[in-house]
JSON list of C-alpha atoms in Angstrom, two decimals:
[
{"chain": "A", "resi": 1, "resn": "MET", "atom": "CA", "xyz": [-16.88, -8.04, 3.15]},
{"chain": "A", "resi": 2, "resn": "THR", "atom": "CA", "xyz": [-18.33, -4.75, 2.11]},
{"chain": "A", "resi": 3, "resn": "SER", "atom": "CA", "xyz": [-20.08, -2.36, 4.41]},
{"chain": "A", "resi": 4, "resn": "GLU", "atom": "CA", "xyz": [-23.70, -1.36, 3.70]},
{"chain": "A", "resi": 5, "resn": "HIS", "atom": "CA", "xyz": [-22.87, 2.13, 5.06]},
{"chain": "A", "resi": 6, "resn": "SER", "atom": "CA", "xyz": [-19.95, 3.12, 2.92]},
{"chain": "A", "resi": 7, "resn": "ARG", "atom": "CA", "xyz": [-17.47, 2.03, 0.33]},
{"chain": "A", "resi": 8, "resn": "ASN", "atom": "CA", "xyz": [-14.94, 1.07, 2.92]},
{"chain": "A", "resi": 9, "resn": "CYS", "atom": "CA", "xyz": [-14.12, -2.64, 2.86]},
{"chain": "A", "resi": 10, "resn": "TYR", "atom": "CA", "xyz": [-11.65, -5.22, 4.05]},
{"chain": "A", "resi": 11, "resn": "THR", "atom": "CA", "xyz": [-10.51, -8.47, 2.40]},
{"chain": "A", "resi": 12, "resn": "VAL", "atom": "CA", "xyz": [-8.77, -11.49, 3.85]},
{"chain": "A", "resi": 13, "resn": "LEU", "atom": "CA", "xyz": [-6.57, -12.31, 0.94]},
{"chain": "A", "resi": 14, "resn": "THR", "atom": "CA", "xyz": [-7.80, -15.24, -1.22]},
{"chain": "A", "resi": 15, "resn": "ASN", "atom": "CA", "xyz": [-8.20, -13.95, -4.69]},
{"chain": "A", "resi": 16, "resn": "LEU", "atom": "CA", "xyz": [-6.50, -10.54, -4.91]},
{"chain": "A", "resi": 17, "resn": "PRO", "atom": "CA", "xyz": [-9.26, -7.95, -5.56]},
{"chain": "A", "resi": 18, "resn": "PRO", "atom": "CA", "xyz": [-8.57, -5.17, -8.13]},
{"chain": "A", "resi": 19, "resn": "HIS", "atom": "CA", "xyz": [-7.49, -1.83, -6.66]},
{"chain": "A", "resi": 20, "resn": "PRO", "atom": "CA", "xyz": [-10.57, 0.50, -6.48]},
{"chain": "A", "resi": 21, "resn": "GLY", "atom": "CA", "xyz": [-8.60, 3.41, -8.06]},
{"chain": "A", "resi": 22, "resn": "LYS", "atom": "CA", "xyz": [-8.03, 6.94, -7.02]},
{"chain": "A", "resi": 23, "resn": "SER", "atom": "CA", "xyz": [-11.23, 7.04, -4.96]},
{"chain": "A", "resi": 24, "resn": "SER", "atom": "CA", "xyz": [-9.63, 4.86, -2.24]},
{"chain": "A", "resi": 25, "resn": "THR", "atom": "CA", "xyz": [-6.42, 4.09, -0.45]},
{"chain": "A", "resi": 26, "resn": "ARG", "atom": "CA", "xyz": [-5.38, 0.45, -0.22]},
{"chain": "A", "resi": 27, "resn": "PHE", "atom": "CA", "xyz": [-3.78, -0.56, 3.08]},
{"chain": "A", "resi": 28, "resn": "VAL", "atom": "CA", "xyz": [-2.07, -3.92, 3.35]},
{"chain": "A", "resi": 29, "resn": "CYS", "atom": "CA", "xyz": [-1.88, -5.11, 7.01]},
{"chain": "A", "resi": 30, "resn": "ILE", "atom": "CA", "xyz": [0.51, -7.54, 8.59]},
{"chain": "A", "resi": 31, "resn": "SER", "atom": "CA", "xyz": [1.99, -8.19, 12.07]},
{"chain": "A", "resi": 32, "resn": "ASP", "atom": "CA", "xyz": [4.10, -10.62, 14.12]},
{"chain": "A", "resi": 33, "resn": "THR", "atom": "CA", "xyz": [6.39, -11.84, 11.27]},
{"chain": "A", "resi": 34, "resn": "HIS", "atom": "CA", "xyz": [9.10, -12.65, 13.91]},
{"chain": "A", "resi": 35, "resn": "SER", "atom": "CA", "xyz": [12.03, -12.59, 11.51]},
{"chain": "A", "resi": 36, "resn": "ARG", "atom": "CA", "xyz": [10.21, -14.66, 8.85]},
{"chain": "A", "resi": 37, "resn": "THR", "atom": "CA", "xyz": [10.23, -13.09, 5.25]},
{"chain": "A", "resi": 38, "resn": "SER", "atom": "CA", "xyz": [8.53, -15.76, 3.24]},
{"chain": "A", "resi": 39, "resn": "TYR", "atom": "CA", "xyz": [5.11, -14.26, 3.15]},
{"chain": "A", "resi": 40, "resn": "PHE", "atom": "CA", "xyz": [3.37, -13.16, 0.03]},
{"chain": "A", "resi": 41, "resn": "VAL", "atom": "CA", "xyz": [2.46, -9.50, 0.63]},
{"chain": "A", "resi": 42, "resn": "PRO", "atom": "CA", "xyz": [0.11, -8.10, -2.01]},
{"chain": "A", "resi": 43, "resn": "PRO", "atom": "CA", "xyz": [0.75, -4.65, -3.37]},
{"chain": "A", "resi": 44, "resn": "GLY", "atom": "CA", "xyz": [-1.04, -1.59, -2.15]},
{"chain": "A", "resi": 45, "resn": "ASP", "atom": "CA", "xyz": [-0.62, 2.03, -1.38]},
{"chain": "A", "resi": 46, "resn": "ILE", "atom": "CA", "xyz": [0.51, 1.80, 2.28]},
{"chain": "A", "resi": 47, "resn": "LEU", "atom": "CA", "xyz": [1.87, -1.23, 4.12]},
{"chain": "A", "resi": 48, "resn": "LEU", "atom": "CA", "xyz": [1.05, -1.30, 7.93]},
{"chain": "A", "resi": 49, "resn": "HIS", "atom": "CA", "xyz": [3.10, -3.65, 10.16]},
{"chain": "A", "resi": 50, "resn": "ALA", "atom": "CA", "xyz": [1.79, -3.84, 13.68]},
{"chain": "A", "resi": 51, "resn": "GLY", "atom": "CA", "xyz": [4.99, -5.11, 15.46]},
{"chain": "A", "resi": 52, "resn": "ASP", "atom": "CA", "xyz": [7.17, -8.07, 16.43]},
{"chain": "A", "resi": 53, "resn": "LEU", "atom": "CA", "xyz": [9.22, -7.43, 13.39]},
{"chain": "A", "resi": 54, "resn": "SER", "atom": "CA", "xyz": [11.79, -9.93, 14.46]},
{"chain": "A", "resi": 55, "resn": "SER", "atom": "CA", "xyz": [12.38, -12.62, 17.09]},
{"chain": "A", "resi": 56, "resn": "TRP", "atom": "CA", "xyz": [14.24, -10.36, 19.53]},
{"chain": "A", "resi": 57, "resn": "GLY", "atom": "CA", "xyz": [15.36, -7.28, 17.65]},
{"chain": "A", "resi": 58, "resn": "TYR", "atom": "CA", "xyz": [19.02, -8.32, 17.26]},
{"chain": "A", "resi": 59, "resn": "PRO", "atom": "CA", "xyz": [20.93, -6.60, 14.50]},
{"chain": "A", "resi": 60, "resn": "ASP", "atom": "CA", "xyz": [21.02, -9.51, 12.08]},
{"chain": "A", "resi": 61, "resn": "GLN", "atom": "CA", "xyz": [17.38, -10.24, 12.65]},
{"chain": "A", "resi": 62, "resn": "MET", "atom": "CA", "xyz": [16.41, -6.63, 12.00]},
{"chain": "A", "resi": 63, "resn": "GLU", "atom": "CA", "xyz": [18.52, -6.24, 9.00]},
{"chain": "A", "resi": 64, "resn": "LYS", "atom": "CA", "xyz": [16.85, -9.30, 7.49]},
{"chain": "A", "resi": 65, "resn": "THR", "atom": "CA", "xyz": [13.38, -7.95, 8.24]},
{"chain": "A", "resi": 66, "resn": "LEU", "atom": "CA", "xyz": [14.30, -4.33, 7.03]},
{"chain": "A", "resi": 67, "resn": "SER", "atom": "CA", "xyz": [15.79, -5.64, 3.74]},
{"chain": "A", "resi": 68, "resn": "TRP", "atom": "CA", "xyz": [12.52, -7.67, 3.15]},
{"chain": "A", "resi": 69, "resn": "LEU", "atom": "CA", "xyz": [10.27, -4.67, 3.92]},
{"chain": "A", "resi": 70, "resn": "ALA", "atom": "CA", "xyz": [12.44, -2.43, 1.64]},
{"chain": "A", "resi": 71, "resn": "SER", "atom": "CA", "xyz": [11.97, -4.93, -1.24]},
{"chain": "A", "resi": 72, "resn": "LEU", "atom": "CA", "xyz": [8.16, -4.74, -1.09]},
{"chain": "A", "resi": 73, "resn": "PRO", "atom": "CA", "xyz": [6.49, -2.55, -3.61]},
{"chain": "A", "resi": 74, "resn": "HIS", "atom": "CA", "xyz": [4.57, -0.21, -1.36]},
{"chain": "A", "resi": 75, "resn": "SER", "atom": "CA", "xyz": [5.90, 3.37, -1.49]},
{"chain": "A", "resi": 76, "resn": "VAL", "atom": "CA", "xyz": [5.16, 3.76, 2.17]},
{"chain": "A", "resi": 77, "resn": "LYS", "atom": "CA", "xyz": [5.65, 1.13, 4.91]},
{"chain": "A", "resi": 78, "resn": "ILE", "atom": "CA", "xyz": [4.71, 2.16, 8.48]},
{"chain": "A", "resi": 79, "resn": "ILE", "atom": "CA", "xyz": [5.91, -0.01, 11.27]},
{"chain": "A", "resi": 80, "resn": "VAL", "atom": "CA", "xyz": [5.98, -0.28, 15.06]},
{"chain": "A", "resi": 81, "resn": "ALA", "atom": "CA", "xyz": [7.97, -2.49, 17.29]},
{"chain": "A", "resi": 82, "resn": "GLY", "atom": "CA", "xyz": [6.55, -4.86, 19.97]},
{"chain": "A", "resi": 83, "resn": "ASN", "atom": "CA", "xyz": [7.38, -6.81, 23.13]},
{"chain": "A", "resi": 84, "resn": "HIS", "atom": "CA", "xyz": [9.77, -9.01, 21.06]},
{"chain": "A", "resi": 85, "resn": "ASN", "atom": "CA", "xyz": [12.49, -6.42, 21.30]},
{"chain": "A", "resi": 86, "resn": "ASP", "atom": "CA", "xyz": [15.43, -7.01, 23.70]},
{"chain": "A", "resi": 87, "resn": "ILE", "atom": "CA", "xyz": [15.70, -4.05, 26.08]},
{"chain": "A", "resi": 88, "resn": "SER", "atom": "CA", "xyz": [19.49, -4.15, 26.16]},
{"chain": "A", "resi": 89, "resn": "ILE", "atom": "CA", "xyz": [19.86, -3.33, 22.45]},
{"chain": "A", "resi": 90, "resn": "LEU", "atom": "CA", "xyz": [16.77, -1.16, 22.05]},
{"chain": "A", "resi": 91, "resn": "GLU", "atom": "CA", "xyz": [18.55, 2.15, 21.47]},
{"chain": "A", "resi": 92, "resn": "ALA", "atom": "CA", "xyz": [20.66, 0.70, 18.66]},
{"chain": "A", "resi": 93, "resn": "THR", "atom": "CA", "xyz": [17.48, -0.87, 17.17]},
{"chain": "A", "resi": 94, "resn": "ARG", "atom": "CA", "xyz": [15.70, 2.42, 17.42]},
{"chain": "A", "resi": 95, "resn": "THR", "atom": "CA", "xyz": [18.50, 4.39, 15.80]},
{"chain": "A", "resi": 96, "resn": "ARG", "atom": "CA", "xyz": [18.74, 2.00, 12.88]},
{"chain": "A", "resi": 97, "resn": "MET", "atom": "CA", "xyz": [14.99, 2.13, 12.21]},
{"chain": "A", "resi": 98, "resn": "ARG", "atom": "CA", "xyz": [15.02, 5.91, 12.35]},
{"chain": "A", "resi": 99, "resn": "SER", "atom": "CA", "xyz": [17.92, 6.28, 10.01]},
{"chain": "A", "resi": 100, "resn": "GLN", "atom": "CA", "xyz": [17.78, 8.18, 6.85]},
{"chain": "A", "resi": 101, "resn": "SER", "atom": "CA", "xyz": [18.83, 5.21, 4.86]},
{"chain": "A", "resi": 102, "resn": "ILE", "atom": "CA", "xyz": [15.87, 3.22, 6.06]},
{"chain": "A", "resi": 103, "resn": "GLN", "atom": "CA", "xyz": [13.39, 6.11, 5.37]},
{"chain": "A", "resi": 104, "resn": "ASP", "atom": "CA", "xyz": [14.79, 6.39, 1.91]},
{"chain": "A", "resi": 105, "resn": "THR", "atom": "CA", "xyz": [13.40, 2.87, 1.35]},
{"chain": "A", "resi": 106, "resn": "GLY", "atom": "CA", "xyz": [9.88, 4.08, 2.38]},
{"chain": "A", "resi": 107, "resn": "ILE", "atom": "CA", "xyz": [9.96, 2.54, 5.82]},
{"chain": "A", "resi": 108, "resn": "TYR", "atom": "CA", "xyz": [8.75, 4.86, 8.68]},
{"chain": "A", "resi": 109, "resn": "TYR", "atom": "CA", "xyz": [9.15, 3.75, 12.30]},
{"chain": "A", "resi": 110, "resn": "LEU", "atom": "CA", "xyz": [6.65, 5.06, 14.86]},
{"chain": "A", "resi": 111, "resn": "GLU", "atom": "CA", "xyz": [7.11, 4.79, 18.64]},
{"chain": "A", "resi": 112, "resn": "HIS", "atom": "CA", "xyz": [4.28, 6.49, 20.35]},
{"chain": "A", "resi": 113, "resn": "GLU", "atom": "CA", "xyz": [4.16, 9.13, 17.74]},
{"chain": "A", "resi": 114, "resn": "SER", "atom": "CA", "xyz": [2.23, 10.49, 14.70]},
{"chain": "A", "resi": 115, "resn": "MET", "atom": "CA", "xyz": [2.96, 11.12, 11.03]},
{"chain": "A", "resi": 116, "resn": "VAL", "atom": "CA", "xyz": [0.84, 12.34, 8.09]},
{"chain": "A", "resi": 117, "resn": "VAL", "atom": "CA", "xyz": [1.20, 10.33, 4.87]},
{"chain": "A", "resi": 118, "resn": "THR", "atom": "CA", "xyz": [-0.04, 11.58, 1.52]},
{"chain": "A", "resi": 119, "resn": "THR", "atom": "CA", "xyz": [-0.94, 9.12, -1.20]},
{"chain": "A", "resi": 120, "resn": "THR", "atom": "CA", "xyz": [-0.54, 9.59, -4.99]},
{"chain": "A", "resi": 121, "resn": "SER", "atom": "CA", "xyz": [-4.27, 10.49, -4.97]},
{"chain": "A", "resi": 122, "resn": "ASP", "atom": "CA", "xyz": [-3.37, 13.47, -2.64]},
{"chain": "A", "resi": 123, "resn": "ARG", "atom": "CA", "xyz": [-5.29, 12.03, 0.28]},
{"chain": "A", "resi": 124, "resn": "SER", "atom": "CA", "xyz": [-3.41, 12.75, 3.51]},
{"chain": "A", "resi": 125, "resn": "TRP", "atom": "CA", "xyz": [-3.94, 10.22, 6.39]},
{"chain": "A", "resi": 126, "resn": "LYS", "atom": "CA", "xyz": [-3.08, 10.95, 10.06]},
{"chain": "A", "resi": 127, "resn": "VAL", "atom": "CA", "xyz": [-1.31, 7.89, 11.40]},
{"chain": "A", "resi": 128, "resn": "TYR", "atom": "CA", "xyz": [-0.28, 7.04, 14.97]},
{"chain": "A", "resi": 129, "resn": "GLY", "atom": "CA", "xyz": [1.72, 4.03, 16.11]},
{"chain": "A", "resi": 130, "resn": "SER", "atom": "CA", "xyz": [2.41, 2.48, 19.41]},
{"chain": "A", "resi": 131, "resn": "PRO", "atom": "CA", "xyz": [4.48, -0.61, 20.22]},
{"chain": "A", "resi": 132, "resn": "ALA", "atom": "CA", "xyz": [3.00, -1.04, 23.78]},
{"chain": "A", "resi": 133, "resn": "ALA", "atom": "CA", "xyz": [1.51, -4.27, 25.13]},
{"chain": "A", "resi": 134, "resn": "PRO", "atom": "CA", "xyz": [0.52, -5.70, 28.53]},
{"chain": "A", "resi": 135, "resn": "GLN", "atom": "CA", "xyz": [3.23, -7.29, 30.63]},
{"chain": "A", "resi": 136, "resn": "TYR", "atom": "CA", "xyz": [3.91, -10.78, 29.19]},
{"chain": "A", "resi": 137, "resn": "ALA", "atom": "CA", "xyz": [7.49, -11.82, 29.69]},
{"chain": "A", "resi": 138, "resn": "ARG", "atom": "CA", "xyz": [10.89, -10.37, 28.99]},
{"chain": "A", "resi": 139, "resn": "GLY", "atom": "CA", "xyz": [11.01, -7.73, 26.31]},
{"chain": "A", "resi": 140, "resn": "ALA", "atom": "CA", "xyz": [10.39, -4.02, 25.60]},
{"chain": "A", "resi": 141, "resn": "PHE", "atom": "CA", "xyz": [7.39, -1.66, 25.52]},
{"chain": "A", "resi": 142, "resn": "GLN", "atom": "CA", "xyz": [5.34, -3.44, 28.15]},
{"chain": "A", "resi": 143, "resn": "TYR", "atom": "CA", "xyz": [3.08, -2.02, 30.88]},
{"chain": "A", "resi": 144, "resn": "SER", "atom": "CA", "xyz": [1.85, -3.74, 34.01]},
{"chain": "A", "resi": 145, "resn": "THR", "atom": "CA", "xyz": [-0.87, -1.49, 35.47]},
{"chain": "A", "resi": 146, "resn": "PRO", "atom": "CA", "xyz": [-4.01, 0.19, 34.21]},
{"chain": "A", "resi": 147, "resn": "GLU", "atom": "CA", "xyz": [-2.50, 3.64, 35.11]},
{"chain": "A", "resi": 148, "resn": "GLU", "atom": "CA", "xyz": [0.46, 2.90, 32.84]},
{"chain": "A", "resi": 149, "resn": "ALA", "atom": "CA", "xyz": [-1.82, 1.80, 30.06]},
{"chain": "A", "resi": 150, "resn": "LYS", "atom": "CA", "xyz": [-4.01, 4.89, 30.37]},
{"chain": "A", "resi": 151, "resn": "GLU", "atom": "CA", "xyz": [-1.07, 7.20, 30.23]},
{"chain": "A", "resi": 152, "resn": "ILE", "atom": "CA", "xyz": [0.40, 5.44, 27.17]},
{"chain": "A", "resi": 153, "resn": "TYR", "atom": "CA", "xyz": [-2.82, 5.50, 25.16]},
{"chain": "A", "resi": 154, "resn": "ARG", "atom": "CA", "xyz": [-3.73, 9.02, 26.24]},
{"chain": "A", "resi": 155, "resn": "ARG", "atom": "CA", "xyz": [-0.93, 10.16, 23.96]},
{"chain": "A", "resi": 156, "resn": "ILE", "atom": "CA", "xyz": [-2.94, 9.09, 20.91]},
{"chain": "A", "resi": 157, "resn": "PRO", "atom": "CA", "xyz": [-4.19, 12.37, 19.25]},
{"chain": "A", "resi": 158, "resn": "ASN", "atom": "CA", "xyz": [-7.88, 12.74, 18.97]},
{"chain": "A", "resi": 159, "resn": "ASP", "atom": "CA", "xyz": [-7.72, 13.37, 15.26]},
{"chain": "A", "resi": 160, "resn": "THR", "atom": "CA", "xyz": [-5.95, 10.07, 14.45]},
{"chain": "A", "resi": 161, "resn": "GLU", "atom": "CA", "xyz": [-7.43, 8.37, 11.42]},
{"chain": "A", "resi": 162, "resn": "ILE", "atom": "CA", "xyz": [-5.15, 5.22, 11.17]},
{"chain": "A", "resi": 163, "resn": "LEU", "atom": "CA", "xyz": [-4.14, 3.71, 14.47]},
{"chain": "A", "resi": 164, "resn": "LEU", "atom": "CA", "xyz": [-1.32, 1.09, 14.57]},
{"chain": "A", "resi": 165, "resn": "THR", "atom": "CA", "xyz": [-0.84, -0.76, 17.92]},
{"chain": "A", "resi": 166, "resn": "HIS", "atom": "CA", "xyz": [0.88, -3.91, 18.81]},
{"chain": "A", "resi": 167, "resn": "THR", "atom": "CA", "xyz": [-1.76, -5.08, 21.20]},
{"chain": "A", "resi": 168, "resn": "PRO", "atom": "CA", "xyz": [-5.54, -5.50, 20.45]},
{"chain": "A", "resi": 169, "resn": "PRO", "atom": "CA", "xyz": [-8.22, -3.74, 22.40]},
{"chain": "A", "resi": 170, "resn": "TYR", "atom": "CA", "xyz": [-10.58, -5.70, 24.73]},
{"chain": "A", "resi": 171, "resn": "ARG", "atom": "CA", "xyz": [-13.24, -7.81, 23.07]},
{"chain": "A", "resi": 172, "resn": "ILE", "atom": "CA", "xyz": [-12.13, -6.90, 19.49]},
{"chain": "A", "resi": 173, "resn": "LEU", "atom": "CA", "xyz": [-10.51, -9.75, 17.68]},
{"chain": "A", "resi": 174, "resn": "ASP", "atom": "CA", "xyz": [-8.85, -10.72, 21.00]},
{"chain": "A", "resi": 175, "resn": "LYS", "atom": "CA", "xyz": [-10.26, -14.10, 21.80]},
{"chain": "A", "resi": 176, "resn": "THR", "atom": "CA", "xyz": [-8.05, -16.99, 22.83]},
{"chain": "A", "resi": 177, "resn": "ARG", "atom": "CA", "xyz": [-8.72, -20.61, 21.85]},
{"chain": "A", "resi": 178, "resn": "LYS", "atom": "CA", "xyz": [-10.35, -21.14, 25.19]},
{"chain": "A", "resi": 179, "resn": "GLY", "atom": "CA", "xyz": [-12.77, -18.25, 24.58]},
{"chain": "A", "resi": 180, "resn": "VAL", "atom": "CA", "xyz": [-10.98, -15.64, 26.83]},
{"chain": "A", "resi": 181, "resn": "HIS", "atom": "CA", "xyz": [-10.86, -12.00, 25.73]},
{"chain": "A", "resi": 182, "resn": "ALA", "atom": "CA", "xyz": [-7.30, -10.97, 26.21]},
{"chain": "A", "resi": 183, "resn": "GLY", "atom": "CA", "xyz": [-7.13, -7.48, 24.83]},
{"chain": "A", "resi": 184, "resn": "CYS", "atom": "CA", "xyz": [-6.50, -4.23, 26.70]},
{"chain": "A", "resi": 185, "resn": "ARG", "atom": "CA", "xyz": [-9.45, -2.60, 28.38]},
{"chain": "A", "resi": 186, "resn": "CYS", "atom": "CA", "xyz": [-7.57, 0.77, 28.60]},
{"chain": "A", "resi": 187, "resn": "LEU", "atom": "CA", "xyz": [-7.05, 0.71, 24.86]},
{"chain": "A", "resi": 188, "resn": "ALA", "atom": "CA", "xyz": [-10.63, -0.13, 24.18]},
{"chain": "A", "resi": 189, "resn": "GLU", "atom": "CA", "xyz": [-11.73, 2.86, 26.39]},
{"chain": "A", "resi": 190, "resn": "ARG", "atom": "CA", "xyz": [-9.42, 5.21, 24.55]},
{"chain": "A", "resi": 191, "resn": "LEU", "atom": "CA", "xyz": [-10.88, 4.02, 21.09]},
{"chain": "A", "resi": 192, "resn": "GLN", "atom": "CA", "xyz": [-14.25, 5.24, 22.17]},
{"chain": "A", "resi": 193, "resn": "MET", "atom": "CA", "xyz": [-12.86, 8.75, 22.16]},
{"chain": "A", "resi": 194, "resn": "LEU", "atom": "CA", "xyz": [-11.14, 8.58, 18.81]},
{"chain": "A", "resi": 195, "resn": "LYS", "atom": "CA", "xyz": [-14.05, 9.70, 16.65]},
{"chain": "A", "resi": 196, "resn": "SER", "atom": "CA", "xyz": [-11.89, 10.27, 13.62]},
{"chain": "A", "resi": 197, "resn": "CYS", "atom": "CA", "xyz": [-10.29, 6.76, 13.61]},
{"chain": "A", "resi": 198, "resn": "LYS", "atom": "CA", "xyz": [-11.28, 4.82, 10.44]},
{"chain": "A", "resi": 199, "resn": "LEU", "atom": "CA", "xyz": [-8.86, 1.90, 10.74]},
{"chain": "A", "resi": 200, "resn": "HIS", "atom": "CA", "xyz": [-7.24, 0.19, 13.65]},
{"chain": "A", "resi": 201, "resn": "VAL", "atom": "CA", "xyz": [-4.50, -2.42, 13.01]},
{"chain": "A", "resi": 202, "resn": "PHE", "atom": "CA", "xyz": [-2.98, -4.59, 15.64]},
{"chain": "A", "resi": 203, "resn": "GLY", "atom": "CA", "xyz": [-1.29, -7.83, 16.24]},
{"chain": "A", "resi": 204, "resn": "GLN", "atom": "CA", "xyz": [-0.80, -10.60, 18.86]},
{"chain": "A", "resi": 205, "resn": "VAL", "atom": "CA", "xyz": [-2.71, -11.12, 22.06]},
{"chain": "A", "resi": 206, "resn": "HIS", "atom": "CA", "xyz": [-1.02, -11.52, 25.40]},
{"chain": "A", "resi": 207, "resn": "TYR", "atom": "CA", "xyz": [-2.70, -13.58, 28.07]},
{"chain": "A", "resi": 208, "resn": "CYS", "atom": "CA", "xyz": [-0.98, -13.99, 31.32]},
{"chain": "A", "resi": 209, "resn": "ARG", "atom": "CA", "xyz": [-3.13, -16.45, 33.30]},
{"chain": "A", "resi": 210, "resn": "PRO", "atom": "CA", "xyz": [-1.26, -18.66, 32.59]},
{"chain": "A", "resi": 211, "resn": "ILE", "atom": "CA", "xyz": [1.29, -16.85, 30.44]},
{"chain": "A", "resi": 212, "resn": "MET", "atom": "CA", "xyz": [0.47, -17.46, 26.73]},
{"chain": "A", "resi": 213, "resn": "HIS", "atom": "CA", "xyz": [1.41, -15.66, 23.53]},
{"chain": "A", "resi": 214, "resn": "ILE", "atom": "CA", "xyz": [-1.53, -16.04, 21.17]},
{"chain": "A", "resi": 215, "resn": "HIS", "atom": "CA", "xyz": [-1.87, -15.18, 17.49]},
{"chain": "A", "resi": 216, "resn": "GLU", "atom": "CA", "xyz": [-4.96, -17.13, 16.47]},
{"chain": "A", "resi": 217, "resn": "CYS", "atom": "CA", "xyz": [-7.55, -14.41, 16.27]},
{"chain": "A", "resi": 218, "resn": "SER", "atom": "CA", "xyz": [-6.40, -12.81, 13.04]},
{"chain": "A", "resi": 219, "resn": "GLY", "atom": "CA", "xyz": [-9.01, -11.31, 10.82]},
{"chain": "A", "resi": 220, "resn": "GLY", "atom": "CA", "xyz": [-11.05, -8.15, 10.26]},
{"chain": "A", "resi": 221, "resn": "GLU", "atom": "CA", "xyz": [-14.25, -6.64, 11.62]},
{"chain": "A", "resi": 222, "resn": "ILE", "atom": "CA", "xyz": [-16.32, -3.58, 10.89]},
{"chain": "A", "resi": 223, "resn": "MET", "atom": "CA", "xyz": [-17.25, -1.65, 13.97]},
{"chain": "A", "resi": 224, "resn": "ILE", "atom": "CA", "xyz": [-20.16, 0.72, 14.06]},
{"chain": "A", "resi": 225, "resn": "THR", "atom": "CA", "xyz": [-19.22, 3.92, 16.09]},
{"chain": "A", "resi": 226, "resn": "ASP", "atom": "CA", "xyz": [-21.04, 7.09, 17.02]},
{"chain": "A", "resi": 227, "resn": "THR", "atom": "CA", "xyz": [-19.53, 8.82, 14.06]},
{"chain": "A", "resi": 228, "resn": "GLY", "atom": "CA", "xyz": [-19.67, 6.09, 11.41]},
{"chain": "A", "resi": 229, "resn": "GLU", "atom": "CA", "xyz": [-17.49, 3.07, 10.93]},
{"chain": "A", "resi": 230, "resn": "ARG", "atom": "CA", "xyz": [-14.04, 1.79, 12.11]},
{"chain": "A", "resi": 231, "resn": "ILE", "atom": "CA", "xyz": [-12.36, -1.29, 10.57]},
{"chain": "A", "resi": 232, "resn": "ALA", "atom": "CA", "xyz": [-10.50, -3.39, 13.07]},
{"chain": "A", "resi": 233, "resn": "VAL", "atom": "CA", "xyz": [-7.78, -5.71, 11.87]},
{"chain": "A", "resi": 234, "resn": "ASN", "atom": "CA", "xyz": [-5.86, -8.33, 13.84]},
{"chain": "A", "resi": 235, "resn": "ALA", "atom": "CA", "xyz": [-3.06, -8.65, 11.29]},
{"chain": "A", "resi": 236, "resn": "ALA", "atom": "CA", "xyz": [-0.93, -11.37, 12.98]},
{"chain": "A", "resi": 237, "resn": "VAL", "atom": "CA", "xyz": [0.50, -13.69, 10.30]},
{"chain": "A", "resi": 238, "resn": "ALA", "atom": "CA", "xyz": [2.49, -15.83, 12.83]},
{"chain": "A", "resi": 239, "resn": "TRP", "atom": "CA", "xyz": [0.14, -18.78, 12.30]},
{"chain": "A", "resi": 240, "resn": "ASP", "atom": "CA", "xyz": [0.57, -18.71, 8.46]},
{"chain": "A", "resi": 241, "resn": "THR", "atom": "CA", "xyz": [-2.62, -16.63, 8.06]},
{"chain": "A", "resi": 242, "resn": "GLN", "atom": "CA", "xyz": [-2.56, -14.09, 5.18]},
{"chain": "A", "resi": 243, "resn": "PRO", "atom": "CA", "xyz": [-2.08, -10.36, 5.06]},
{"chain": "A", "resi": 244, "resn": "ILE", "atom": "CA", "xyz": [-5.31, -8.42, 5.16]},
{"chain": "A", "resi": 245, "resn": "ILE", "atom": "CA", "xyz": [-6.25, -5.67, 2.52]},
{"chain": "A", "resi": 246, "resn": "VAL", "atom": "CA", "xyz": [-8.35, -2.75, 3.52]},
{"chain": "A", "resi": 247, "resn": "ASP", "atom": "CA", "xyz": [-9.62, -0.25, 1.05]},
{"chain": "A", "resi": 248, "resn": "LEU", "atom": "CA", "xyz": [-10.64, 3.14, 2.60]},
{"chain": "A", "resi": 249, "resn": "ALA", "atom": "CA", "xyz": [-12.59, 5.69, 0.60]},
{"chain": "A", "resi": 250, "resn": "ASN", "atom": "CA", "xyz": [-10.65, 8.92, 0.21]},
{"chain": "A", "resi": 251, "resn": "LYS", "atom": "CA", "xyz": [-13.17, 11.24, 1.70]}
]
């Protein structure tokens, strides 16, 4: 799909489109791989992984995922965690993902924090990553009240251009099979204030009435905002869907 308003576009991978060249940055978006490494991930400038990298974040699971990510051709791979992290080993997992040896492979782990990444075309993008999600079951990075959610998402800088969250916002690619919108209302409210955000990538949907863990709403959508466009991507690949390519104009 190509927007009528700009050269920004997103593609659900079927036939791999040619890279637009130095005028654009190609983002390749995945999420919820849960220790699986058999996916075909197309090349691009920046890989974005929106969380649930492994089944529970145990060392052998994480090493498998990190080795796979390191083998991918993208010079920069930006990742967040997710609720599928065991709280008891969280510090060890965090230390490993922040290590210099991991960064040397181009992998950068964000946990409620920002980074600036500059492409070979000298376009610098301001990226923010959050692993947070509504309370679902056991696991890390979960919040249970609107007050907690608002405090978490208030940390997102207003000048963020690329937003990476584990959970989706309310009513944006968050619908369950039964037609229920299960995204986070507080995240949706915060997005209305992020005027510079051009791309929001997220993963699974949590729905707690009854408790369900849902990945079936993957895809992309172009949102019209007060200041232009924002591309929303539910990048969950846990149901054998494909990675999503987003080409953003370098302007």
